C-alpha cells in the first residue's frame, strides 16, 4: 500500500484547491464576457460578437484543461484570436494568466509526485503563455531535487538519449565498479527499451563477468550499486 505523509497530503490538497479555484473562475467567466463591454468600443458589431465567442470558447477550454492542445480547440488559441481583435482586452489577458497558472498547478502536482521531468515540462509551457522566468525559478526552488544516496549515480538524460561517448564512458566506469565490488545493479530508466540498452552496454563493458541487475522505470535515469559498502561510496 502506498503511504502518504501528512506533508504530501497537504501539498496535494493545495494543488487540488488551486485547480478548483481555476475552474470556479472559468465557470463564472462566460457571464462576465457577455456583461462587460470591450475596451475597444469602435469594433464593428460583427467583431464584437466574434470576440465574445472567442472568450467563451477559451474559458470552456480552460475548464476542460484543453490548454495548448488539441491544435484546433485549445484555450491559448481562442484567447489569441480574441487578442487579435482587441490586444488590450482584460478578459483575454486574464485567460492567458489562467492558462499559465493551470500549468503551474500541474507542475506542482508533478513535483509532489516526484516526476521532475513532467514538472519542468509543465513549467516550460507555463512560461510559453504568461508565467515569467523569475516566477518559474521561484517554483523550482520550492521543490529542490532530493539528494542522491552515495550509491546512486544519475545519468544525464540528454547524453543517454543520444547514447553518446560521455554516457558510454560513465556506464563503463560503473560496470567496472560493480564488478570490483561484486555489486548487483538497479537500473532506473525512462523506458524498458532504454533500460535494456543500458544493461546490454554495461554487460558488454565487463565481458565474461556475470553482471546482475534489475530494471525499474522512473523519470530520472540512474544506476544504483545495491551492494556498495558505505565506505566505498564515501571514498568515491
CSV table of N, CA and C in Angstrom, one decimal, residues 114-118 146 148 151-163 167 170-171 174 186-199 202 214-224:
chain,number,residue,atom,x,y,z
A,114,UNK,N,7.0,13.4,-7.5
A,114,UNK,CA,8.3,13.0,-7.7
A,114,UNK,C,8.7,12.9,-9.2
A,115,UNK,N,7.8,13.4,-10.1
A,115,UNK,CA,8.1,13.4,-11.5
A,115,UNK,C,8.6,14.7,-12.0
A,116,UNK,N,9.9,14.9,-11.8
A,116,UNK,CA,10.6,16.2,-12.0
A,116,UNK,C,10.6,16.5,-13.5
A,117,UNK,N,10.7,15.5,-14.4
A,117,UNK,CA,10.7,15.7,-15.8
A,117,UNK,C,9.4,16.3,-16.3
A,118,UNK,N,8.3,15.8,-15.8
A,118,UNK,CA,7.0,16.3,-16.2
A,118,UNK,C,6.8,17.7,-15.6
A,146,UNK,N,15.9,15.9,-4.6
A,146,UNK,CA,16.4,15.1,-3.4
A,146,UNK,C,17.8,14.7,-3.6
A,148,UNK,N,20.9,12.6,-3.9
A,148,UNK,CA,21.1,11.1,-4.2
A,148,UNK,C,21.9,10.4,-3.1
A,151,UNK,N,25.3,5.6,-3.2
A,151,UNK,CA,25.5,4.5,-4.1
A,151,UNK,C,24.6,4.7,-5.4
A,152,UNK,N,24.1,5.9,-5.6
A,152,UNK,CA,23.2,6.2,-6.7
A,152,UNK,C,24.0,7.2,-7.6
A,153,UNK,N,23.9,6.9,-8.9
A,153,UNK,CA,24.7,7.6,-9.9
A,153,UNK,C,23.7,8.0,-11.1
A,154,UNK,N,23.3,9.3,-11.1
A,154,UNK,CA,22.4,9.7,-12.1
A,154,UNK,C,23.1,9.8,-13.5
A,155,UNK,N,22.3,9.6,-14.5
A,155,UNK,CA,22.7,9.6,-15.9
A,155,UNK,C,22.1,10.8,-16.6
A,156,UNK,N,23.0,11.6,-17.2
A,156,UNK,CA,22.4,12.8,-17.9
A,156,UNK,C,21.4,12.4,-19.0
A,157,UNK,N,20.2,12.9,-18.9
A,157,UNK,CA,19.1,12.5,-19.8
A,157,UNK,C,19.4,12.7,-21.3
A,158,UNK,N,20.0,13.9,-21.6
A,158,UNK,CA,20.3,14.2,-23.0
A,158,UNK,C,21.4,13.2,-23.5
A,159,UNK,N,22.5,13.0,-22.7
A,159,UNK,CA,23.5,12.1,-23.2
A,159,UNK,C,23.0,10.7,-23.4
A,160,UNK,N,22.1,10.3,-22.5
A,160,UNK,CA,21.5,9.0,-22.5
A,160,UNK,C,20.6,8.8,-23.8
A,161,UNK,N,19.9,9.9,-24.1
A,161,UNK,CA,19.0,9.8,-25.3
A,161,UNK,C,19.9,9.7,-26.5
A,162,UNK,N,21.0,10.4,-26.5
A,162,UNK,CA,21.9,10.4,-27.7
A,162,UNK,C,22.8,9.1,-27.7
A,163,UNK,N,22.9,8.4,-26.6
A,163,UNK,CA,23.8,7.3,-26.4
A,163,UNK,C,25.2,7.7,-26.8
A,167,UNK,N,28.1,9.3,-22.0
A,167,UNK,CA,27.3,8.4,-21.1
A,167,UNK,C,27.9,7.0,-21.2
A,170,UNK,N,30.6,6.7,-18.8
A,170,UNK,CA,30.1,6.7,-17.4
A,170,UNK,C,29.6,5.2,-17.1
A,171,UNK,N,28.9,4.6,-18.1
A,171,UNK,CA,28.4,3.3,-17.9
A,171,UNK,C,29.5,2.3,-17.8
A,174,UNK,N,30.9,2.5,-14.3
A,174,UNK,CA,30.0,1.9,-13.3
A,174,UNK,C,30.0,0.4,-13.4
A,186,UNK,N,20.7,-1.8,-9.8
A,186,UNK,CA,19.4,-1.4,-10.1
A,186,UNK,C,19.5,-0.3,-11.2
A,187,UNK,N,18.9,-0.6,-12.3
A,187,UNK,CA,18.9,0.4,-13.4
A,187,UNK,C,17.6,1.1,-13.5
A,188,UNK,N,17.6,2.4,-13.2
A,188,UNK,CA,16.3,3.2,-13.3
A,188,UNK,C,16.4,3.9,-14.7
A,189,UNK,N,15.4,3.6,-15.5
A,189,UNK,CA,15.4,4.1,-16.9
A,189,UNK,C,14.0,4.7,-17.2
A,190,UNK,N,13.9,5.5,-18.2
A,190,UNK,CA,12.6,6.1,-18.6
A,190,UNK,C,11.7,5.2,-19.4
A,191,UNK,N,12.3,4.2,-20.0
A,191,UNK,CA,11.5,3.2,-20.7
A,191,UNK,C,12.2,1.9,-20.6
A,192,UNK,N,11.5,0.8,-20.9
A,192,UNK,CA,12.0,-0.5,-20.9
A,192,UNK,C,13.1,-0.7,-21.9
A,193,UNK,N,12.9,-0.1,-23.1
A,193,UNK,CA,13.9,-0.2,-24.1
A,193,UNK,C,15.2,0.5,-23.7
A,194,UNK,N,15.1,1.7,-23.0
A,194,UNK,CA,16.3,2.4,-22.6
A,194,UNK,C,17.0,1.6,-21.5
A,195,UNK,N,16.3,1.0,-20.6
A,195,UNK,CA,16.9,0.2,-19.5
A,195,UNK,C,17.6,-1.0,-20.1
A,196,UNK,N,17.0,-1.7,-21.1
A,196,UNK,CA,17.7,-2.8,-21.7
A,196,UNK,C,19.0,-2.4,-22.4
A,197,UNK,N,19.0,-1.2,-23.1
A,197,UNK,CA,20.2,-0.8,-23.7
A,197,UNK,C,21.3,-0.5,-22.7
A,198,UNK,N,20.9,0.1,-21.6
A,198,UNK,CA,21.9,0.4,-20.5
A,198,UNK,C,22.5,-0.9,-20.0
A,199,UNK,N,21.7,-1.9,-19.7
A,199,UNK,CA,22.2,-3.2,-19.2
A,199,UNK,C,23.1,-3.9,-20.2
A,202,UNK,N,26.5,-2.1,-20.4
A,202,UNK,CA,27.3,-2.3,-19.2
A,202,UNK,C,27.8,-3.8,-19.1
A,214,UNK,N,18.5,-5.4,-12.1
A,214,UNK,CA,17.1,-5.3,-12.4
A,214,UNK,C,16.9,-3.9,-13.0
A,215,UNK,N,15.8,-3.8,-13.8
A,215,UNK,CA,15.4,-2.6,-14.4
A,215,UNK,C,14.1,-2.1,-13.8
A,216,UNK,N,14.1,-0.8,-13.5
A,216,UNK,CA,12.9,-0.2,-12.9
A,216,UNK,C,12.6,1.1,-13.7
A,217,UNK,N,11.4,1.4,-14.0
A,217,UNK,CA,11.0,2.6,-14.7
A,217,UNK,C,11.0,3.8,-13.8
A,218,UNK,N,11.5,4.9,-14.2
A,218,UNK,CA,11.4,6.1,-13.4
A,218,UNK,C,11.7,7.3,-14.3
A,219,UNK,N,11.4,8.5,-13.8
A,219,UNK,CA,11.6,9.7,-14.6
A,219,UNK,C,13.0,10.2,-14.6
A,220,UNK,N,13.8,9.8,-13.6
A,220,UNK,CA,15.2,10.2,-13.5
A,220,UNK,C,16.1,9.0,-13.7
A,221,UNK,N,16.8,8.9,-14.9
A,221,UNK,CA,17.6,7.7,-15.1
A,221,UNK,C,18.8,7.7,-14.2
A,222,UNK,N,19.2,6.5,-13.7
A,222,UNK,CA,20.3,6.4,-12.8
A,222,UNK,C,20.7,4.9,-12.6
A,223,UNK,N,21.9,4.7,-12.0
A,223,UNK,CA,22.4,3.4,-11.7
A,223,UNK,C,22.5,3.4,-10.2
A,224,UNK,N,22.0,2.3,-9.6
A,224,UNK,CA,22.2,2.1,-8.1
A,224,UNK,C,23.1,0.9,-7.9
